[in-house]
PDB file of C-alpha atoms and ligand atoms in Angstrom:
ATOM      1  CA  UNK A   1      -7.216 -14.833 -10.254  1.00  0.00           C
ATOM      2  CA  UNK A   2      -4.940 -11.795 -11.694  1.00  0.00           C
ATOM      3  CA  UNK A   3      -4.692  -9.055 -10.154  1.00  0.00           C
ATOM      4  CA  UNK A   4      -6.360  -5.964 -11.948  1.00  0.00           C
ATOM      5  CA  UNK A   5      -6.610  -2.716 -11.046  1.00  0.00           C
ATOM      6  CA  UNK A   6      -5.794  -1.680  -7.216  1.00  0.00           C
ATOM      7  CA  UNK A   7      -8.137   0.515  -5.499  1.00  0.00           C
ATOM      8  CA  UNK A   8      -5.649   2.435  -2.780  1.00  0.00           C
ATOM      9  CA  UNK A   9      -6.732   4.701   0.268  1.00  0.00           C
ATOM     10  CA  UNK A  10      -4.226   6.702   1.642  1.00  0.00           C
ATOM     11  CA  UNK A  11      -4.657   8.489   6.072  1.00  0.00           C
ATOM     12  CA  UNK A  12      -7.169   5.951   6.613  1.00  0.00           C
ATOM     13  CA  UNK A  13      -5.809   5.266  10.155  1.00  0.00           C
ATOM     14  CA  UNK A  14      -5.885   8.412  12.547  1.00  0.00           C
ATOM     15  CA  UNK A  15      -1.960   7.923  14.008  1.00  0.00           C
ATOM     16  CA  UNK A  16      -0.504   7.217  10.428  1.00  0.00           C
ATOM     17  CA  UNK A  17      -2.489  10.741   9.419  1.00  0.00           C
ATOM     18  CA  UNK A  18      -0.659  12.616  12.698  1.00  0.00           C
ATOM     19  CA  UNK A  19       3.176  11.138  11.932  1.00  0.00           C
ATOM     20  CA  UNK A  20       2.642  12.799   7.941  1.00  0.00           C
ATOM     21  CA  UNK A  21       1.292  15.872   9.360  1.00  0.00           C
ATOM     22  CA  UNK A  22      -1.673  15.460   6.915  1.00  0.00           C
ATOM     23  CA  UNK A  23      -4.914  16.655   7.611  1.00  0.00           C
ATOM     24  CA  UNK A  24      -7.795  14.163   8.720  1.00  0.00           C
ATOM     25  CA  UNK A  25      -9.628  13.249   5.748  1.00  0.00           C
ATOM     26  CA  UNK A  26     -13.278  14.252   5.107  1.00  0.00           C
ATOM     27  CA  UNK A  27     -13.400  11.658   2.182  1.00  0.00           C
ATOM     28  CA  UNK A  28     -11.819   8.750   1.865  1.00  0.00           C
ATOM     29  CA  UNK A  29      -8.624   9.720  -0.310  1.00  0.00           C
ATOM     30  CA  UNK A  30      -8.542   6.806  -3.149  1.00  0.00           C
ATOM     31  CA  UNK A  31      -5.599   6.444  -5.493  1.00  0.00           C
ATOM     32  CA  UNK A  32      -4.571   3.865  -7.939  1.00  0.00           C
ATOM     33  CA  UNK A  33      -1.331   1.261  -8.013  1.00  0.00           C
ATOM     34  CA  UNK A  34      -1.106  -0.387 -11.546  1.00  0.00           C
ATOM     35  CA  UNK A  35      -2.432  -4.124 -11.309  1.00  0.00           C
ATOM     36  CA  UNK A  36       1.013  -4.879 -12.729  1.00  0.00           C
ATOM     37  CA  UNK A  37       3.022  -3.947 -10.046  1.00  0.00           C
ATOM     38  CA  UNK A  38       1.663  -6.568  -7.431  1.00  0.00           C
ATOM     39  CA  UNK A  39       3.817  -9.608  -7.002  1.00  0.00           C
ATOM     40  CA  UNK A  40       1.999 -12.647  -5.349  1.00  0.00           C
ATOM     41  CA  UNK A  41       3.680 -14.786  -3.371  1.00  0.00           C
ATOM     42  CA  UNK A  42       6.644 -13.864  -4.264  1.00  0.00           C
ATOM     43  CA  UNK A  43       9.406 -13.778  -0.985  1.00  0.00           C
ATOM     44  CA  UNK A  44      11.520 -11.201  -2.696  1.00  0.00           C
ATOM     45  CA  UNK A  45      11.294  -7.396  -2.982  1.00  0.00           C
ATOM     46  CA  UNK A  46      13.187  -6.305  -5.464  1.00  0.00           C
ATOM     47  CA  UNK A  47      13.619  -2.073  -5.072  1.00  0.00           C
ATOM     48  CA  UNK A  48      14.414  -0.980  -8.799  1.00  0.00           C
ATOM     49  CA  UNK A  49      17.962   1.106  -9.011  1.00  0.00           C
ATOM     50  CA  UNK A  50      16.830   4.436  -8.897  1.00  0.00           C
ATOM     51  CA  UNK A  51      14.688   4.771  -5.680  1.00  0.00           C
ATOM     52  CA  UNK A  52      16.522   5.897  -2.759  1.00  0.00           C
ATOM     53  CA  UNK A  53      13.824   6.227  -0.023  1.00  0.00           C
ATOM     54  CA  UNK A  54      11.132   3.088  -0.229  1.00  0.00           C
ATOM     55  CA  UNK A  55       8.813   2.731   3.012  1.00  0.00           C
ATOM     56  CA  UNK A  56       6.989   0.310   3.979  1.00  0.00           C
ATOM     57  CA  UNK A  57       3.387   0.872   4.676  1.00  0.00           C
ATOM     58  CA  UNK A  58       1.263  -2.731   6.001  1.00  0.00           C
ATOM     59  CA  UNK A  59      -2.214  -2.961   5.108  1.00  0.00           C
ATOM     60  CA  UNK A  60      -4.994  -5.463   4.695  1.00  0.00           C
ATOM     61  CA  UNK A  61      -5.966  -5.937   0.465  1.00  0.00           C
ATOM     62  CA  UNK A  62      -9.734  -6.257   0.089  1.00  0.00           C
ATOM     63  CA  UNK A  63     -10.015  -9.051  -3.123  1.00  0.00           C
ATOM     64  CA  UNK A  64     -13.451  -8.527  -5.394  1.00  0.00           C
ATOM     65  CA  UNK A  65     -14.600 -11.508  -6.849  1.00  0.00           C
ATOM     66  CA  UNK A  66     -17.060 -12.207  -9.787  1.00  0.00           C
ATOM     67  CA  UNK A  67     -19.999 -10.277  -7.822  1.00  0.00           C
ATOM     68  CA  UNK A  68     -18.340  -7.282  -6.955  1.00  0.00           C
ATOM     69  CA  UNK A  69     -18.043  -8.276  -3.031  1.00  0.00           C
ATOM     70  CA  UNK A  70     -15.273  -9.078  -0.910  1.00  0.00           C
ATOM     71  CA  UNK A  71     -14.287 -12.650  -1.312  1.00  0.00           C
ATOM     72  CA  UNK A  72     -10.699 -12.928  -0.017  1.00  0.00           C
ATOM     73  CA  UNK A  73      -8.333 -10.373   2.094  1.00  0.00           C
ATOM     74  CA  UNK A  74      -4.915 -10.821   2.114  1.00  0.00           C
ATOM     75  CA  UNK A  75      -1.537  -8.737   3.888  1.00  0.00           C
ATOM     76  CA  UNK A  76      -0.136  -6.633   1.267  1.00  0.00           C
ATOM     77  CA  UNK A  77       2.458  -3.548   1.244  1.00  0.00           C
ATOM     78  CA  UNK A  78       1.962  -0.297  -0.307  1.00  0.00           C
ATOM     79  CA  UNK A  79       5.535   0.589  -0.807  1.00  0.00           C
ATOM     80  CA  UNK A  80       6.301   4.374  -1.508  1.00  0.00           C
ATOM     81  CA  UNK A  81       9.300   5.895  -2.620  1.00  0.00           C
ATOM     82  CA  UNK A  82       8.664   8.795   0.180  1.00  0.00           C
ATOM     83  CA  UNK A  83      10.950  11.065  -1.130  1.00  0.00           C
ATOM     84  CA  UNK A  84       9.154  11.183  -4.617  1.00  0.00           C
ATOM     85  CA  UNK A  85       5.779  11.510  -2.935  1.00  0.00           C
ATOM     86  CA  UNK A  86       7.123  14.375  -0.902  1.00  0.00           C
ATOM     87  CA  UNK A  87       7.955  16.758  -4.052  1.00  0.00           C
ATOM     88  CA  UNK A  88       5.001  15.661  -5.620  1.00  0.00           C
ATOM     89  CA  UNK A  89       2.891  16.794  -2.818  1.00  0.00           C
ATOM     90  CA  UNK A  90       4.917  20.111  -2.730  1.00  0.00           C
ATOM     91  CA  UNK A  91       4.015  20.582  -6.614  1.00  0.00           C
ATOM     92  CA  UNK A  92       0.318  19.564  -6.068  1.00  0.00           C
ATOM     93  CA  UNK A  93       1.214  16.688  -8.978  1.00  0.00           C
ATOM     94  CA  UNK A  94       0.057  13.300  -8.758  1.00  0.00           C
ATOM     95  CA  UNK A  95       2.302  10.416  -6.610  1.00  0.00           C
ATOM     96  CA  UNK A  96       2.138   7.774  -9.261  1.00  0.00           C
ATOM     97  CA  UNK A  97       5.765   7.057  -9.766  1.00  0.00           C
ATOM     98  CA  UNK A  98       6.431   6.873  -5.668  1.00  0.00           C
ATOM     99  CA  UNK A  99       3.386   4.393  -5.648  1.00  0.00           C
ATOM    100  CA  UNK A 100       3.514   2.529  -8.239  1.00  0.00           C
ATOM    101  CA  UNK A 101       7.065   1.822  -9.700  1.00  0.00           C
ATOM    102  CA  UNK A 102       8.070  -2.127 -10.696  1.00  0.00           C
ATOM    103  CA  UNK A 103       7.153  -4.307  -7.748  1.00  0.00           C
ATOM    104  CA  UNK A 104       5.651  -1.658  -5.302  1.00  0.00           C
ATOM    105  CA  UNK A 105       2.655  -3.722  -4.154  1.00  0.00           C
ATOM    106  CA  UNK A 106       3.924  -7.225  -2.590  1.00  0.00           C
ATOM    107  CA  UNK A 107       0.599  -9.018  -1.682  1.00  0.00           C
ATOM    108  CA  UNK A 108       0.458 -12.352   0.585  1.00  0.00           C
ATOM    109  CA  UNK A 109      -1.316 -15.539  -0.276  1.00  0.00           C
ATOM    110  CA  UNK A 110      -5.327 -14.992   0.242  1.00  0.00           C
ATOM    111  CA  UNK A 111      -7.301 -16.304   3.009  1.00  0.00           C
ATOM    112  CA  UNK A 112     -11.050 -16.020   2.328  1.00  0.00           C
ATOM    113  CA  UNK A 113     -13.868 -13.789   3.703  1.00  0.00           C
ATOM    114  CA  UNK A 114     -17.429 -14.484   3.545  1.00  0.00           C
ATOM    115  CA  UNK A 115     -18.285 -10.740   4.002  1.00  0.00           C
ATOM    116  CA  UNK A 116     -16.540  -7.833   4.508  1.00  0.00           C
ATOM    117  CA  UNK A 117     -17.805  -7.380   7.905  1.00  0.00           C
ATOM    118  CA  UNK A 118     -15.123 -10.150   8.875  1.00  0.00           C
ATOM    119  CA  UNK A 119     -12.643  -7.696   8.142  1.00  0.00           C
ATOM    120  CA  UNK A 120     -14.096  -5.093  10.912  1.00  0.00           C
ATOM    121  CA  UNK A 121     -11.380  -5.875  13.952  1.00  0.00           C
ATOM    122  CA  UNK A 122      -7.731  -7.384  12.194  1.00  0.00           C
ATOM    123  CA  UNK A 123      -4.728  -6.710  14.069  1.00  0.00           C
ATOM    124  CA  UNK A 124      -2.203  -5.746  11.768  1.00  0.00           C
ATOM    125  CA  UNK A 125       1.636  -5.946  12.038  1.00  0.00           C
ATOM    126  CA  UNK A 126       4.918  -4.964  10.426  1.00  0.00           C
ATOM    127  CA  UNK A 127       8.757  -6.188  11.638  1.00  0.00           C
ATOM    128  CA  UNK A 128      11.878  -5.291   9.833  1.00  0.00           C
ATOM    129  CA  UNK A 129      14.556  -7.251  10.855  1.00  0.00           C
ATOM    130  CA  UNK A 130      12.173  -8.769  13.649  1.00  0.00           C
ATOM    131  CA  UNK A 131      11.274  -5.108  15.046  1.00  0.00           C
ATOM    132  CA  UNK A 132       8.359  -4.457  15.635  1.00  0.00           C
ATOM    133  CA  UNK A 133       7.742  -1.265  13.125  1.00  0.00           C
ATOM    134  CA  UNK A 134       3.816  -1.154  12.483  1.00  0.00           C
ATOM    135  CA  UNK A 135       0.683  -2.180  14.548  1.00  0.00           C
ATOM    136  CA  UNK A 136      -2.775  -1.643  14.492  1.00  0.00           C
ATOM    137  CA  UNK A 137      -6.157  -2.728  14.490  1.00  0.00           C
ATOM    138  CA  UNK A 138      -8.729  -2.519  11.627  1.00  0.00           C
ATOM    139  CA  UNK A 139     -11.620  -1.132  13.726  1.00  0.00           C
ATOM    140  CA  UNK A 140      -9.681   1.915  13.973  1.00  0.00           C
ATOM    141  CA  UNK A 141     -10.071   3.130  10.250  1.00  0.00           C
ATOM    142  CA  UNK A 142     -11.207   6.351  10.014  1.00  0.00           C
ATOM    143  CA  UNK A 143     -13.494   4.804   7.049  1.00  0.00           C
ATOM    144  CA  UNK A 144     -14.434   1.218   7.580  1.00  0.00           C
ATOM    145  CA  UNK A 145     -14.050  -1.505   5.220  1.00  0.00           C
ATOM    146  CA  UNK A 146     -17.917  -1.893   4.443  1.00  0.00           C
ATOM    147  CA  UNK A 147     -17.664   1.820   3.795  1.00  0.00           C
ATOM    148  CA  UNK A 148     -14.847   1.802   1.262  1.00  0.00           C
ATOM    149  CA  UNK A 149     -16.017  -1.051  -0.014  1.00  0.00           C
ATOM    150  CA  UNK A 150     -19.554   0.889  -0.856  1.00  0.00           C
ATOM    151  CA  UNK A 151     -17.532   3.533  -1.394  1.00  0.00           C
ATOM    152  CA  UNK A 152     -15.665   2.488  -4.820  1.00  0.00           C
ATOM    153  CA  UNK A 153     -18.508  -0.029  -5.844  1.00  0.00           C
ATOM    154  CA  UNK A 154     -20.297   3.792  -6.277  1.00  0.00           C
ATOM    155  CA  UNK A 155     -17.620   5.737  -7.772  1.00  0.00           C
ATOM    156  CA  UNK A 156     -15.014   3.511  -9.901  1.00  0.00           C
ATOM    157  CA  UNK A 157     -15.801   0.971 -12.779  1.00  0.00           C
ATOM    158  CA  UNK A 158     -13.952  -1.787 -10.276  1.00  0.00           C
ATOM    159  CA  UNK A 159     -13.995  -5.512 -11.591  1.00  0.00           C
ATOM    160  CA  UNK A 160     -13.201  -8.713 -10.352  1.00  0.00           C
ATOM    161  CA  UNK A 161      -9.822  -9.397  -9.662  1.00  0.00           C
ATOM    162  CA  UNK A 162      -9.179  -5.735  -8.429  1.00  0.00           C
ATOM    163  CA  UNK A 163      -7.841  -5.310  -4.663  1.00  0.00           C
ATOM    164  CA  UNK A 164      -8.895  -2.305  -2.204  1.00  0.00           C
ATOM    165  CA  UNK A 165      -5.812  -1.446   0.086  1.00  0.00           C
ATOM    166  CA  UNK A 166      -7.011  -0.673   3.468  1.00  0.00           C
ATOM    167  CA  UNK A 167      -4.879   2.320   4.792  1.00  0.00           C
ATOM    168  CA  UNK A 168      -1.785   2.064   6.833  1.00  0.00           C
ATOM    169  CA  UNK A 169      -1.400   2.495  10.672  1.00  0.00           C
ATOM    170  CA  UNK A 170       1.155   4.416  12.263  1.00  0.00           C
ATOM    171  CA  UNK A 171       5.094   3.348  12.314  1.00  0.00           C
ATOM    172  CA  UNK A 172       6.265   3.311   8.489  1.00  0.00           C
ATOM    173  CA  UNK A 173       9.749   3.910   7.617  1.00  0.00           C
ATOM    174  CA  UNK A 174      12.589   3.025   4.647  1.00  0.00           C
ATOM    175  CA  UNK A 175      13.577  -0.782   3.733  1.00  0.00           C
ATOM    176  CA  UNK A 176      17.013  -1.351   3.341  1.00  0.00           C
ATOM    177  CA  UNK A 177      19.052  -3.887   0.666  1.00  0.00           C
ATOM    178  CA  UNK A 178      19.011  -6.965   2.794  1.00  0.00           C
ATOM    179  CA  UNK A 179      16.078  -6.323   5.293  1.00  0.00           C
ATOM    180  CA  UNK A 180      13.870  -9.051   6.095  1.00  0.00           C
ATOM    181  CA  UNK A 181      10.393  -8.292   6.327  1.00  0.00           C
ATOM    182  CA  UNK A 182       7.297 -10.199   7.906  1.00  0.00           C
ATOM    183  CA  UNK A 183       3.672  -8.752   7.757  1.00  0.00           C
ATOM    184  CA  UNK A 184       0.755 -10.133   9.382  1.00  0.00           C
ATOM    185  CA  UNK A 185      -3.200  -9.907   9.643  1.00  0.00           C
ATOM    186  CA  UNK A 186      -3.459 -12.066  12.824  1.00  0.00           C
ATOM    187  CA  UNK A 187      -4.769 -15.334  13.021  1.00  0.00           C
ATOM    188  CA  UNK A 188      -5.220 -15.132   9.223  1.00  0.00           C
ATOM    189  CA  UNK A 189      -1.864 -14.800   7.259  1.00  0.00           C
ATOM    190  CA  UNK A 190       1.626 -14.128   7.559  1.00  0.00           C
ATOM    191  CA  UNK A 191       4.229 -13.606   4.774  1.00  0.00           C
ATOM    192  CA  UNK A 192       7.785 -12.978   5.297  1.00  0.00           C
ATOM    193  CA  UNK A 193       9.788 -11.322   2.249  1.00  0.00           C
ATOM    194  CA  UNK A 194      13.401 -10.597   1.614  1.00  0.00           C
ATOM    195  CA  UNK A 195      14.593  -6.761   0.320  1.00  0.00           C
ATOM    196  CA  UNK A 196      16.660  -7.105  -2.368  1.00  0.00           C
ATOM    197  CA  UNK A 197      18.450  -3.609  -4.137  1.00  0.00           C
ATOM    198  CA  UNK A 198      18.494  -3.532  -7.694  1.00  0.00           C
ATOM    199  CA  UNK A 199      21.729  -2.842  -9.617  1.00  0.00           C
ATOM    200  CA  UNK A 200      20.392  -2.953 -13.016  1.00  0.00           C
ATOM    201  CA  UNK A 201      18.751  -0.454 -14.931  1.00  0.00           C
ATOM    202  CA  UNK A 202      15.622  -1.243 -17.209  1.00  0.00           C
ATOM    203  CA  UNK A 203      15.200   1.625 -19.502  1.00  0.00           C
ATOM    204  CA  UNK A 204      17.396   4.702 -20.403  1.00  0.00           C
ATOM    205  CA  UNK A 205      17.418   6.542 -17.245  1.00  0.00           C
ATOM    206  CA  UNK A 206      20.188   5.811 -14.672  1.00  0.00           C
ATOM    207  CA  UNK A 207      18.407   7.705 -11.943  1.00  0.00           C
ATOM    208  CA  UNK A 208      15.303   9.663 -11.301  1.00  0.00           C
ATOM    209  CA  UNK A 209      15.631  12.988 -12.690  1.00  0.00           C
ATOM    210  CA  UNK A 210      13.329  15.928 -11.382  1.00  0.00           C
ATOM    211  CA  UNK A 211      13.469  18.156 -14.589  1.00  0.00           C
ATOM    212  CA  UNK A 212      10.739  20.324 -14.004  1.00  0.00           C
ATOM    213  CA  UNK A 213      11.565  21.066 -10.999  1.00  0.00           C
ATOM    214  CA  UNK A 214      11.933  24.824 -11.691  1.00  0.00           C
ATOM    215  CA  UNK A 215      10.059  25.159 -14.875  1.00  0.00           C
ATOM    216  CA  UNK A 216       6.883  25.735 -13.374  1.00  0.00           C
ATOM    217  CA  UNK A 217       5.588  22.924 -15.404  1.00  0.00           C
ATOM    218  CA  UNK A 218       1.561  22.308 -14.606  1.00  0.00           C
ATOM    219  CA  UNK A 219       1.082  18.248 -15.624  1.00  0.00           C
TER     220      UNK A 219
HETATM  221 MG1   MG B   1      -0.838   3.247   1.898  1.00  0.00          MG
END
């Protein structure tokens, strides 16, 4: 099944919330990835040219199927060009070039789930370079996986096919050209993928240039 839209919830996981210095979340905060920039099964990222500060951030994908309910999960990485995301935050402008740039959502093979309750207590793990960088355990979400789940079934015209990204735990941090990266959900999947820099450049723009920086620009 393709992947459509992708349903993305950011300080969902208390220790992740403390190492951004962001404030615990009343709501769950939801933002979109475009459908088109998950790769499946592929064991390459490939970080286009002009980032310079891509993190890794682990986290269980929710798939809907046909019904609107949780049929599969898989191990899939929300990857966030940090430094983007930072100056967006500072202007109070949307993230959606740090989080969702060519190739910024590698997603595992699927394993399947019967109900989302089987999601409620995953370990979930991150190595670079076989390091240990990311670890935690599902029950700790700040907002549960039934909850999201009921959550954007109310609020967003979701559709089978789409994916719900869980939240990240604690312990992200930059991928490197060459870094070798294996996620996990435990006893479920595990997908290793190899971090590949991009040289080429697709489109006009060598690099990412912050025009408005000082313009005062409200977008
Ligand atoms: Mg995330």
């Amino acid at each position: 099944m393709t992947i459509r839209n992708i349903w993305a919830v950011g300080r969902n996981y208390r220790d992740h919330v403390s190492e951004m210095n962001a404030p615990t979340p009343s709501v769950p905060v939801v933002f979109l990835k475009a459908g088109s920039s998950a790769t499946v099964f592929s064991n390459e990222i490939v970080l286009p040219h002009w980032t310079e500060e891509v993190h890794h951030e682990v986290e269980l994908a929710l798939k809907l199927g046909p019904s609107l309910q949780v049929i599969e999960g898989a191990v899939a990485l929300d990857l966030t060009e940090r430094k983007l995301q930072a100056e967006a935050k500072k202007r109070g402008g949307p993230w959606t070039l740090a989080k969702s740039f060519d190739g910024a959502c590698p997603v595992s093979a699927s394993f399947t789930l019967r109900h989302v309750s089987e999601a409620a207590d995953f370990r979930i793990r991150l190595w670079v370079n076989d390091e240990l960088r990311q670890e935690g355990r599902t029950r700790d979400m700040i907002f549960n996986c039934q909850y999201l789940l009921e959550y954007v079934q109310t609020y967003f015209p979701i559709c089978a096919g789409d994916l719900i990204l869980t939240g990240t735990p604690a312990g992200v941090g930059p991928l490197r050209d060459g870094d070798r990266v294996k996620a996990e959900i435990e006893g479920q999947i595990t997908h290793i993928w190899k971090v590949i820099k991009a040289t080429n450049t697709r489109g006009g723009f060598a690099a990412h240039a912050d025009k408005d920086e000082d313009s005062g620009d409200e977008h």
